[in-house]
mmCIF file of C-alpha atoms in Angstrom:
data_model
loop_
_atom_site.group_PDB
_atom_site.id
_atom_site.type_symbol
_atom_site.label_atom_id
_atom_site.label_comp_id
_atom_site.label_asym_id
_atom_site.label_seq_id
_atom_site.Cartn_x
_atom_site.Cartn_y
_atom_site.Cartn_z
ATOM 1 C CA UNK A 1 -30.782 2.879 -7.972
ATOM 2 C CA UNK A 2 -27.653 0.983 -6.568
ATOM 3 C CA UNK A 3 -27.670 -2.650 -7.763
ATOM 4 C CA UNK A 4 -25.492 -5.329 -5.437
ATOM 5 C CA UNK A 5 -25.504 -8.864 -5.604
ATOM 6 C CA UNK A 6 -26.732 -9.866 -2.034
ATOM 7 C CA UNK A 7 -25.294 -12.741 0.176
ATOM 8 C CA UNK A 8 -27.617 -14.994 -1.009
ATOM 9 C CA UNK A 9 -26.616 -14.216 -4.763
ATOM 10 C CA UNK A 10 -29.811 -12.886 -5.708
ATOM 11 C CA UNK A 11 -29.690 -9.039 -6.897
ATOM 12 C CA UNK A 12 -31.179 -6.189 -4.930
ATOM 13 C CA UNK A 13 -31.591 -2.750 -5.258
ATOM 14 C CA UNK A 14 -31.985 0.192 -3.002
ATOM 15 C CA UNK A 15 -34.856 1.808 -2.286
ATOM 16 C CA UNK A 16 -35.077 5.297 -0.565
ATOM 17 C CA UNK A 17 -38.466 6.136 1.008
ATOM 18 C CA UNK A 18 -39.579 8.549 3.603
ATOM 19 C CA UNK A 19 -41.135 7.189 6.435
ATOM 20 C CA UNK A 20 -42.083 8.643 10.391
ATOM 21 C CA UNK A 21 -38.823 8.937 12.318
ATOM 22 C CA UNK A 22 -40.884 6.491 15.388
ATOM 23 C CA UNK A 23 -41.624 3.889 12.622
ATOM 24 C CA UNK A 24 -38.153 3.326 11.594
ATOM 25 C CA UNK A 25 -36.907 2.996 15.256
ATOM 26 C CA UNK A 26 -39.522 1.107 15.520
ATOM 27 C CA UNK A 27 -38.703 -1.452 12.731
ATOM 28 C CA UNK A 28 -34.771 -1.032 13.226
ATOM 29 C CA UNK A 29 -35.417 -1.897 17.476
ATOM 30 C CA UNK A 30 -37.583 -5.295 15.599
ATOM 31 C CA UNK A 31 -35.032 -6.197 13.684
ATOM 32 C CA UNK A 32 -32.312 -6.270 16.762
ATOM 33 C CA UNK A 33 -34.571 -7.808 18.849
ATOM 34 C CA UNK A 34 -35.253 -11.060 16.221
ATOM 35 C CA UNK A 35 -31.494 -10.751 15.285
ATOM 36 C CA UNK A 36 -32.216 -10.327 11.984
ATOM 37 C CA UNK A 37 -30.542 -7.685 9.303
ATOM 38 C CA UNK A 38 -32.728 -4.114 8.581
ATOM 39 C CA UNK A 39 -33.413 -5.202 5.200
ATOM 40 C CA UNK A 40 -34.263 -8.740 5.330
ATOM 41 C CA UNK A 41 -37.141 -7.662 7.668
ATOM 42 C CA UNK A 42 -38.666 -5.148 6.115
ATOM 43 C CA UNK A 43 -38.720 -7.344 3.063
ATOM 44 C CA UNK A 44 -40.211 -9.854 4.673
ATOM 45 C CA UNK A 45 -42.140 -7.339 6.347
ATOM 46 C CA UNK A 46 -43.452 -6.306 2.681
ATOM 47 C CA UNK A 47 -43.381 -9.600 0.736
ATOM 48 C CA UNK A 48 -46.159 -10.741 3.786
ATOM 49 C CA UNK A 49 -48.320 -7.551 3.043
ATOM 50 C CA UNK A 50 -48.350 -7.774 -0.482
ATOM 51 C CA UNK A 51 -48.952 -11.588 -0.250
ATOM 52 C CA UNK A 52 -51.666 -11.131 1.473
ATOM 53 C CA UNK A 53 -53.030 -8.202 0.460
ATOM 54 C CA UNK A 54 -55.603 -9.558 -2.386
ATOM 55 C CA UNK A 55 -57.136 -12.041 -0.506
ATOM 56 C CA UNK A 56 -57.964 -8.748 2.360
ATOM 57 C CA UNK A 57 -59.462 -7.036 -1.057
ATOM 58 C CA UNK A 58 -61.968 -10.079 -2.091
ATOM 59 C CA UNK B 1 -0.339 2.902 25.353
ATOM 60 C CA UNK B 2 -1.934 1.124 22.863
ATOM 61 C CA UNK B 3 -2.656 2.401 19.579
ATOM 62 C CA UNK B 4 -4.735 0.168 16.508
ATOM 63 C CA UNK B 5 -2.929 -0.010 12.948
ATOM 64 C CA UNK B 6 -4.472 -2.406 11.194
ATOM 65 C CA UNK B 7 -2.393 -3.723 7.946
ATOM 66 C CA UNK B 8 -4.194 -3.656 4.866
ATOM 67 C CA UNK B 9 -2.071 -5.882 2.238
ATOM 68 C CA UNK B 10 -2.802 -4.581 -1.407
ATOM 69 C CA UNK B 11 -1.590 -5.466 -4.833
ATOM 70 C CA UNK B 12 -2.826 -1.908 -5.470
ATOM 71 C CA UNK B 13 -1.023 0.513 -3.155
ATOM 72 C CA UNK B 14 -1.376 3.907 -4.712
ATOM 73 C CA UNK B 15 -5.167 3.455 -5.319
ATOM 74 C CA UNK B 16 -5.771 2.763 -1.176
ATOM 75 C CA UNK B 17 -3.454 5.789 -0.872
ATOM 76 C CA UNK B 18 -5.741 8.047 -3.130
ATOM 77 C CA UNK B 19 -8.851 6.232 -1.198
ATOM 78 C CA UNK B 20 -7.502 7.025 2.460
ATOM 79 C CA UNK B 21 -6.654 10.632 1.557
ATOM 80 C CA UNK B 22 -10.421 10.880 -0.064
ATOM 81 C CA UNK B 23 -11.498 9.325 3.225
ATOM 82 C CA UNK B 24 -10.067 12.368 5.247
ATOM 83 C CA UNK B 25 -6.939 10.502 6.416
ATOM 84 C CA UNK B 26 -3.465 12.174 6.611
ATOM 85 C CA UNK B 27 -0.342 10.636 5.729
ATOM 86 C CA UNK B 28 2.086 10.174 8.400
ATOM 87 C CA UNK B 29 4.670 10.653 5.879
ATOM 88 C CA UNK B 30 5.253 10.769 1.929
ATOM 89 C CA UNK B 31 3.235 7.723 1.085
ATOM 90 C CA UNK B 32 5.515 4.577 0.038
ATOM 91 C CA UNK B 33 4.771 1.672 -2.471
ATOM 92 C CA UNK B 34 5.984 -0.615 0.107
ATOM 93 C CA UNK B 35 4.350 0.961 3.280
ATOM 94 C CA UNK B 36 2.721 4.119 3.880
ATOM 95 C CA UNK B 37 0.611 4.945 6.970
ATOM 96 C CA UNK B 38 -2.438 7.110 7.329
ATOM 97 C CA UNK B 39 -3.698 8.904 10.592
ATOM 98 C CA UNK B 40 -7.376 9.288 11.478
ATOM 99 C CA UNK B 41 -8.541 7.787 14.776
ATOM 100 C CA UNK B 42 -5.606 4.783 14.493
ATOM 101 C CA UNK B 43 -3.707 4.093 11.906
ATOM 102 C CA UNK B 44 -4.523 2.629 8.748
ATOM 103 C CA UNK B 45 -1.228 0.616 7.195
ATOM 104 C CA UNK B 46 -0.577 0.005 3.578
ATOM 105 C CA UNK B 47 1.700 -2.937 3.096
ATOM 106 C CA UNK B 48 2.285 -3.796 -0.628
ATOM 107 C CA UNK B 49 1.639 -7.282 -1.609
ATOM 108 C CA UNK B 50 2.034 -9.276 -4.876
ATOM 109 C CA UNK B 51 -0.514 -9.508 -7.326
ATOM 110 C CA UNK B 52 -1.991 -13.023 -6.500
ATOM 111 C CA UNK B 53 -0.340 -13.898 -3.321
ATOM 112 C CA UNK B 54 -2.275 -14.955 -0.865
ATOM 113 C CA UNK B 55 -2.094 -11.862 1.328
ATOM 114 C CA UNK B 56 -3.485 -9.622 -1.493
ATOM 115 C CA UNK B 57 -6.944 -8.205 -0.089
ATOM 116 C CA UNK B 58 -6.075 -9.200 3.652
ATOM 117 C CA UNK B 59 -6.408 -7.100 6.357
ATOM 118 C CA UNK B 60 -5.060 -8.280 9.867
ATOM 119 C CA UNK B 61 -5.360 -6.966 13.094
ATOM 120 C CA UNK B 62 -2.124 -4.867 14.493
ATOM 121 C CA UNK B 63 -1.611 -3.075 17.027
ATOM 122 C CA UNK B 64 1.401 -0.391 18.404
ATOM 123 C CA UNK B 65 2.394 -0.112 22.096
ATOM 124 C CA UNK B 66 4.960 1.953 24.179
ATOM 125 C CA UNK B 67 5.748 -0.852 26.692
ATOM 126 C CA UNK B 68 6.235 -4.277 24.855
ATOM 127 C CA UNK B 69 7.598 -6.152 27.236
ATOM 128 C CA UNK B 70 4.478 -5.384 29.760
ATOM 129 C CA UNK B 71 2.112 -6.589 26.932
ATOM 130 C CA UNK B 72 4.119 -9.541 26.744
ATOM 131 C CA UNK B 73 3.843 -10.147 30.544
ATOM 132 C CA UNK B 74 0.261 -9.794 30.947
ATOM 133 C CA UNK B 75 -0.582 -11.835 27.716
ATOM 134 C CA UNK B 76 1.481 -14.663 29.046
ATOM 135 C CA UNK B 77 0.344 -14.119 32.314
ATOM 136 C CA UNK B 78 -3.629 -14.612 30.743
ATOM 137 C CA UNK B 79 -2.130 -17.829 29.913
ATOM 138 C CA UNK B 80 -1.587 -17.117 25.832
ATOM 139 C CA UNK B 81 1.151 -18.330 23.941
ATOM 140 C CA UNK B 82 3.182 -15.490 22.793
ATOM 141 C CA UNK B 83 5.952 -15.670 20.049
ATOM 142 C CA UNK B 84 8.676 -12.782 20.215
ATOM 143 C CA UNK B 85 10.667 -11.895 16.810
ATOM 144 C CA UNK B 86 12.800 -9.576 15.557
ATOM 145 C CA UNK B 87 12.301 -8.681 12.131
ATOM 146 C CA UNK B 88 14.451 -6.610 10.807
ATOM 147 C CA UNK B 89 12.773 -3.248 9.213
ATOM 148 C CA UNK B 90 10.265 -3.413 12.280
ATOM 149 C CA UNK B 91 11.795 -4.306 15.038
ATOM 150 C CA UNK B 92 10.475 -6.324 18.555
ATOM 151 C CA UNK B 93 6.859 -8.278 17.142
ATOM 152 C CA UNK B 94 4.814 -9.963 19.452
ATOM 153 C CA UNK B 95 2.816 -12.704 17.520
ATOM 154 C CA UNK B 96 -0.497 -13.738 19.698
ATOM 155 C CA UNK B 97 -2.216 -17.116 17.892
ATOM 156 C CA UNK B 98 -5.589 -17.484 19.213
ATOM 157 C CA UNK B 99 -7.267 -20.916 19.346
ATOM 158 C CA UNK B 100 -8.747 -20.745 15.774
ATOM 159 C CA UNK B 101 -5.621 -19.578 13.913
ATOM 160 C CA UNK B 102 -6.314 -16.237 14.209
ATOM 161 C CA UNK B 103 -2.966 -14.111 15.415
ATOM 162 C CA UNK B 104 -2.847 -11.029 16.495
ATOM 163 C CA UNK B 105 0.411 -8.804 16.629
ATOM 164 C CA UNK B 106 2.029 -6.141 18.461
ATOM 165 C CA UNK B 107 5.208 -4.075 17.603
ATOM 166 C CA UNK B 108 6.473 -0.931 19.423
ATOM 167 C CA UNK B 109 6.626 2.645 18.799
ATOM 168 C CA UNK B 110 3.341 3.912 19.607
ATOM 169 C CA UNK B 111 2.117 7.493 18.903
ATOM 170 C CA UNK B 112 -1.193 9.129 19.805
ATOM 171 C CA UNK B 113 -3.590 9.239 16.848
ATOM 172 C CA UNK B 114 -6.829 9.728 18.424
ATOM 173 C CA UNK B 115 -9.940 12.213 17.965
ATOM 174 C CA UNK B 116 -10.085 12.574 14.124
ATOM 175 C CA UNK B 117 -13.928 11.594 12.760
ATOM 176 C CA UNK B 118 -12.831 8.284 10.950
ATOM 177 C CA UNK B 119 -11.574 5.344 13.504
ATOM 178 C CA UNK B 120 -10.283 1.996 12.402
ATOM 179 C CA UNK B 121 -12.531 -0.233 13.414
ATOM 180 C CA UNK B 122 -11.114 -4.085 12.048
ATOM 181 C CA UNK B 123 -13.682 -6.512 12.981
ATOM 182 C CA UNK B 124 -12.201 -9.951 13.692
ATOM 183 C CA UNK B 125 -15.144 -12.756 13.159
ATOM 184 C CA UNK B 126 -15.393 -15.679 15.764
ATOM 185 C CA UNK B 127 -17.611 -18.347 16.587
ATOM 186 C CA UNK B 128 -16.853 -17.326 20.238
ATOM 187 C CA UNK B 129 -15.675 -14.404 21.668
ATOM 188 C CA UNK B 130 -14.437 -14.947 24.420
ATOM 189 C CA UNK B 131 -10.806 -15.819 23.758
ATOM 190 C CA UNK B 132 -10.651 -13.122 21.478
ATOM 191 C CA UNK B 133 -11.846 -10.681 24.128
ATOM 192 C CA UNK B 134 -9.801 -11.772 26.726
ATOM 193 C CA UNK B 135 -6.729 -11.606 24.430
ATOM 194 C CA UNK B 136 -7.387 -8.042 23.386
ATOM 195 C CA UNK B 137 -7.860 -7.285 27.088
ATOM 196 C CA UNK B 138 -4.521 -8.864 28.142
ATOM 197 C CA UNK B 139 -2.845 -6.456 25.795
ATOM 198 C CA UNK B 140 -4.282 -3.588 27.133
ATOM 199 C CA UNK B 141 -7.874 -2.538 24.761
ATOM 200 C CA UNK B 142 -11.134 -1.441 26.874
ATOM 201 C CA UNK B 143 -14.568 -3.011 25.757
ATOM 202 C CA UNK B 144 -16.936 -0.065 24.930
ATOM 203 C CA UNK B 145 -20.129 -1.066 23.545
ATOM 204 C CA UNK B 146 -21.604 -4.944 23.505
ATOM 205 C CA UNK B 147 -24.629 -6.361 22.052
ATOM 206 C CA UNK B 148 -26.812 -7.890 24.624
ATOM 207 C CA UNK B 149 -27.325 -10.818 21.995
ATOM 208 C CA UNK B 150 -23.428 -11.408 22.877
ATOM 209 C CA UNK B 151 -22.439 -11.338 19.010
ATOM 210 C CA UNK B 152 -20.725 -7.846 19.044
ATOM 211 C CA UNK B 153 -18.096 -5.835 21.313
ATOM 212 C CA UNK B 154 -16.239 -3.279 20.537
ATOM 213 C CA UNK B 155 -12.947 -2.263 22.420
ATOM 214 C CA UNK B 156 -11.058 1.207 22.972
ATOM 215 C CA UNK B 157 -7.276 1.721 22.377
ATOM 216 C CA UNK B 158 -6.023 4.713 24.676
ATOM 217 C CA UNK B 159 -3.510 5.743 22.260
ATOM 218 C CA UNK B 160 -6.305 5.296 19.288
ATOM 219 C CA UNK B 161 -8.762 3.161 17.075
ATOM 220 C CA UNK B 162 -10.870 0.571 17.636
ATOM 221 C CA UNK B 163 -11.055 -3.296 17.574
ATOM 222 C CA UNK B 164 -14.345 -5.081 17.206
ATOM 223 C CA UNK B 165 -15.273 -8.769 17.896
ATOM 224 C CA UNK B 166 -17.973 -9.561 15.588
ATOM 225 C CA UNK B 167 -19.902 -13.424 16.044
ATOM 226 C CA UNK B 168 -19.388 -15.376 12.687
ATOM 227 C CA UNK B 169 -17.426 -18.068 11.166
ATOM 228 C CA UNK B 170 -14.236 -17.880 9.863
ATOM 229 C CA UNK B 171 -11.952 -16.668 11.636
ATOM 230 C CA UNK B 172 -11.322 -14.101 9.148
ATOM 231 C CA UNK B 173 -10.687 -10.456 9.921
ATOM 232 C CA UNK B 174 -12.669 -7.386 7.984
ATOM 233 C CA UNK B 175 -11.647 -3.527 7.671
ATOM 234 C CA UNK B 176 -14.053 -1.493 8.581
ATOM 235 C CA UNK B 177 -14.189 2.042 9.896
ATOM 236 C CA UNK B 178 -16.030 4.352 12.139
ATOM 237 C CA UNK B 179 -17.154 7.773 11.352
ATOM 238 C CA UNK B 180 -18.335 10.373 13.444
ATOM 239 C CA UNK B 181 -19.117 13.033 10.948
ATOM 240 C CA UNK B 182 -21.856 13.154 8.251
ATOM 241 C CA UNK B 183 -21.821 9.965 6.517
ATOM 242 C CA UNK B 184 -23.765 11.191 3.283
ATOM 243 C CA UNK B 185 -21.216 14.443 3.160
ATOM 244 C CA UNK B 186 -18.526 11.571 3.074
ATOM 245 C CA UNK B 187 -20.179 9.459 0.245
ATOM 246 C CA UNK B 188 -20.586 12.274 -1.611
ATOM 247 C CA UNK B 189 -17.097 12.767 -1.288
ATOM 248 C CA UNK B 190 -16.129 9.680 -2.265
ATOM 249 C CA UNK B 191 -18.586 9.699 -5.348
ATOM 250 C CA UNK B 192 -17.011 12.754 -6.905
ATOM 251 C CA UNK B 193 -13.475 11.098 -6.379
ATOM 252 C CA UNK B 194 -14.744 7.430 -8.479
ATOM 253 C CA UNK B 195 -15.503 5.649 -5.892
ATOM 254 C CA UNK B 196 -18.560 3.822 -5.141
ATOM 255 C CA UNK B 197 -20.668 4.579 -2.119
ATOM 256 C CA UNK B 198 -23.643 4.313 -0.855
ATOM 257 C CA UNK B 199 -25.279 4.549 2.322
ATOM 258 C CA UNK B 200 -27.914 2.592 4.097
ATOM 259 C CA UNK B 201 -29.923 2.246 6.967
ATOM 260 C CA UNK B 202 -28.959 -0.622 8.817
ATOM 261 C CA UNK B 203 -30.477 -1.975 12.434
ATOM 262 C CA UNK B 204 -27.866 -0.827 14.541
ATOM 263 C CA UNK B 205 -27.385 2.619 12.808
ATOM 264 C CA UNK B 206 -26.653 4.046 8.874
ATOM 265 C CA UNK B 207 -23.293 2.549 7.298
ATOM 266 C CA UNK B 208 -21.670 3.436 4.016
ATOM 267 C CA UNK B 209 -20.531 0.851 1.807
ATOM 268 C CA UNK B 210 -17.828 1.534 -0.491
ATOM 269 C CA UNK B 211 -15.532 -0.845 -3.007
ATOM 270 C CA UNK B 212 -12.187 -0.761 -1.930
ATOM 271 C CA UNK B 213 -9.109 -1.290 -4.786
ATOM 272 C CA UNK B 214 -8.941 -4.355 -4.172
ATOM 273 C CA UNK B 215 -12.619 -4.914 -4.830
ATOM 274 C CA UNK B 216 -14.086 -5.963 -1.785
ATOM 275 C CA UNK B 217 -16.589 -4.302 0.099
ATOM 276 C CA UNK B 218 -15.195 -1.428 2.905
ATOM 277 C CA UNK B 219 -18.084 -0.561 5.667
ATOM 278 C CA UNK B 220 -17.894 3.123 7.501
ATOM 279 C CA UNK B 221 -20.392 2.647 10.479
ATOM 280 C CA UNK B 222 -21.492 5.811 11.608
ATOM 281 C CA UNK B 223 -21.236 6.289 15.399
ATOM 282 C CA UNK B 224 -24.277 4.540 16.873
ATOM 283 C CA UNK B 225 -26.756 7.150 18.503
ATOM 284 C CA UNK B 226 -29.055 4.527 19.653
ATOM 285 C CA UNK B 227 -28.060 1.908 21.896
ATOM 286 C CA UNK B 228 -31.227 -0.510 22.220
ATOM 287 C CA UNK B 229 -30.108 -3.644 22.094
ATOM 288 C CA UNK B 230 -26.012 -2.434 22.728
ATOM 289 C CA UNK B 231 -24.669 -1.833 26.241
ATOM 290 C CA UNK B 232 -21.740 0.784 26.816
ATOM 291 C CA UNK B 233 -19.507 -0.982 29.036
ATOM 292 C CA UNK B 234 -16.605 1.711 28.864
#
């Protein structure tokens, strides 16, 4: 995976998935409308879902 | 006419000529240390700069025309301050200093460069944009596509290239590039030459990001295919 040092200095990597051709117009059309970059979304888009995800499970 | 030729200044001039030929762009002639040009959709300029100096890594915003003296006019005209040299291995230079230090200039000598799959596309960064888009209008550039959150624009040159106008401080000015081909194709192009490259999905479309020689990063939009959010004005 490609490693870059992101704006904020911390390090990401990129991740290649396959997802629904709707869903990622869908997300990309979110992301333009709350003026925020693709990948800061769907990381916080993620980070909420996994944050919450084991208290859904109890 | 008005064609874009944005200047890249380099400490490293043979490795941006190996990278523009990778890139699909033809030399207008034999490639010089000093100054080479390189045809796509626009010109991109080489200009060699010392090691250090405080042009190494800059890119600024030029632009060739076949009638100086009416670009001059109408720029004055839309009230900007124009300064007119003569230096001597270019000839006539309009010099255009926007509000926030930013110039812009304009020589003559413009030729047709349009229709190849990679456009410049220099993205000058301002806080507002309006200046900025009423000085590119003065000298003669056509707004194409705007974002209706106001922080992007993009403007057509009839004789070639693009100019964008990109909210953000700074002031500075950014190469970037526009593709209208296959953008993976061209990474893996540029992979098998050394160069980095990668390409990812980005709100507005899929952009590759490459490392240019002088180690900053060069973006290669490809041509949006989905406006939501962007209005084509032109």
């Amino acid at each position: 995976m490609a490693s870059r040092l992101a704006s904020d200095g911390g390090s990401k990597v990129q991740f290649n998935i396959y997802l629904p051709p709707a869903l990622v117009r869908r997300i990309k059309h979110r992301a333009i409308d709350e003026g925020s970059s693709l990948s800061a979304l769907v990381e916080r888009v993620l980070a909420d879902y996994l944050n919450a995800a084991p208290e859904a499970g109890r | 006419m008005i064609t874009v030729q944005p200047i890249r200044f380099t400490a490293r001039p043979s490795a941006w000529h190996r990278l523009a030929k990778v890139l699909g762009l033809v030399p207008a002639f034999p490639p010089q240390p000093e100054w080479s040009e390189f045809d796509g959709d626009g010109i991109l300029a080489i200009h060699h700069a010392g090691a250090g100096s405080a042009d190494a890594g800059r890119t600024a915003v030029h632009l060739l025309s076949d009638d100086l003296d009416n670009v001059e006019f109408t720029l004055v005209t839309a009230g900007f301050e124009v300064e007119r040299t003569v230096p001597e291995d270019i000839g006539p230079l309009l010099t255009v200093t926007a509000s926030t230090g930013q110039t812009i200039t304009v020589s003559g000598g413009a030729r047709r460069v349009a229709g190849a799959a990679l456009a410049m596309l220099p993205l000058w960064y301002a806080d507002d944009l309006t200046e900025p888009r009423a000085i590119l209008e003065a000298i003669g550039l056509r707004p194409r596509i705007a974002s209706d959150a106001g922080t992007w624009i993009d403007f057509t040159a009839d004789g070639g290239g693009l100019v964008a106008l990109h909210h953000g401080t700074g002031g500075r000015v950014e190469l970037s590039l526009e593709y209208r081909g296959d953008l993976d194709t061209l990474a893996e192009r540029l992979t098998a030459a050394g160069f980095d490259a990668s390409v990812t999905d980005e709100a507005y479309n899929r952009t590759l990001r490459s490392i240019t020689p002088d180690g900053d990063e060069l973006w290669i939009n490809q041509v949006m295919d989905d406006l939501y959010g962007y209005t084509r004005i032109g």
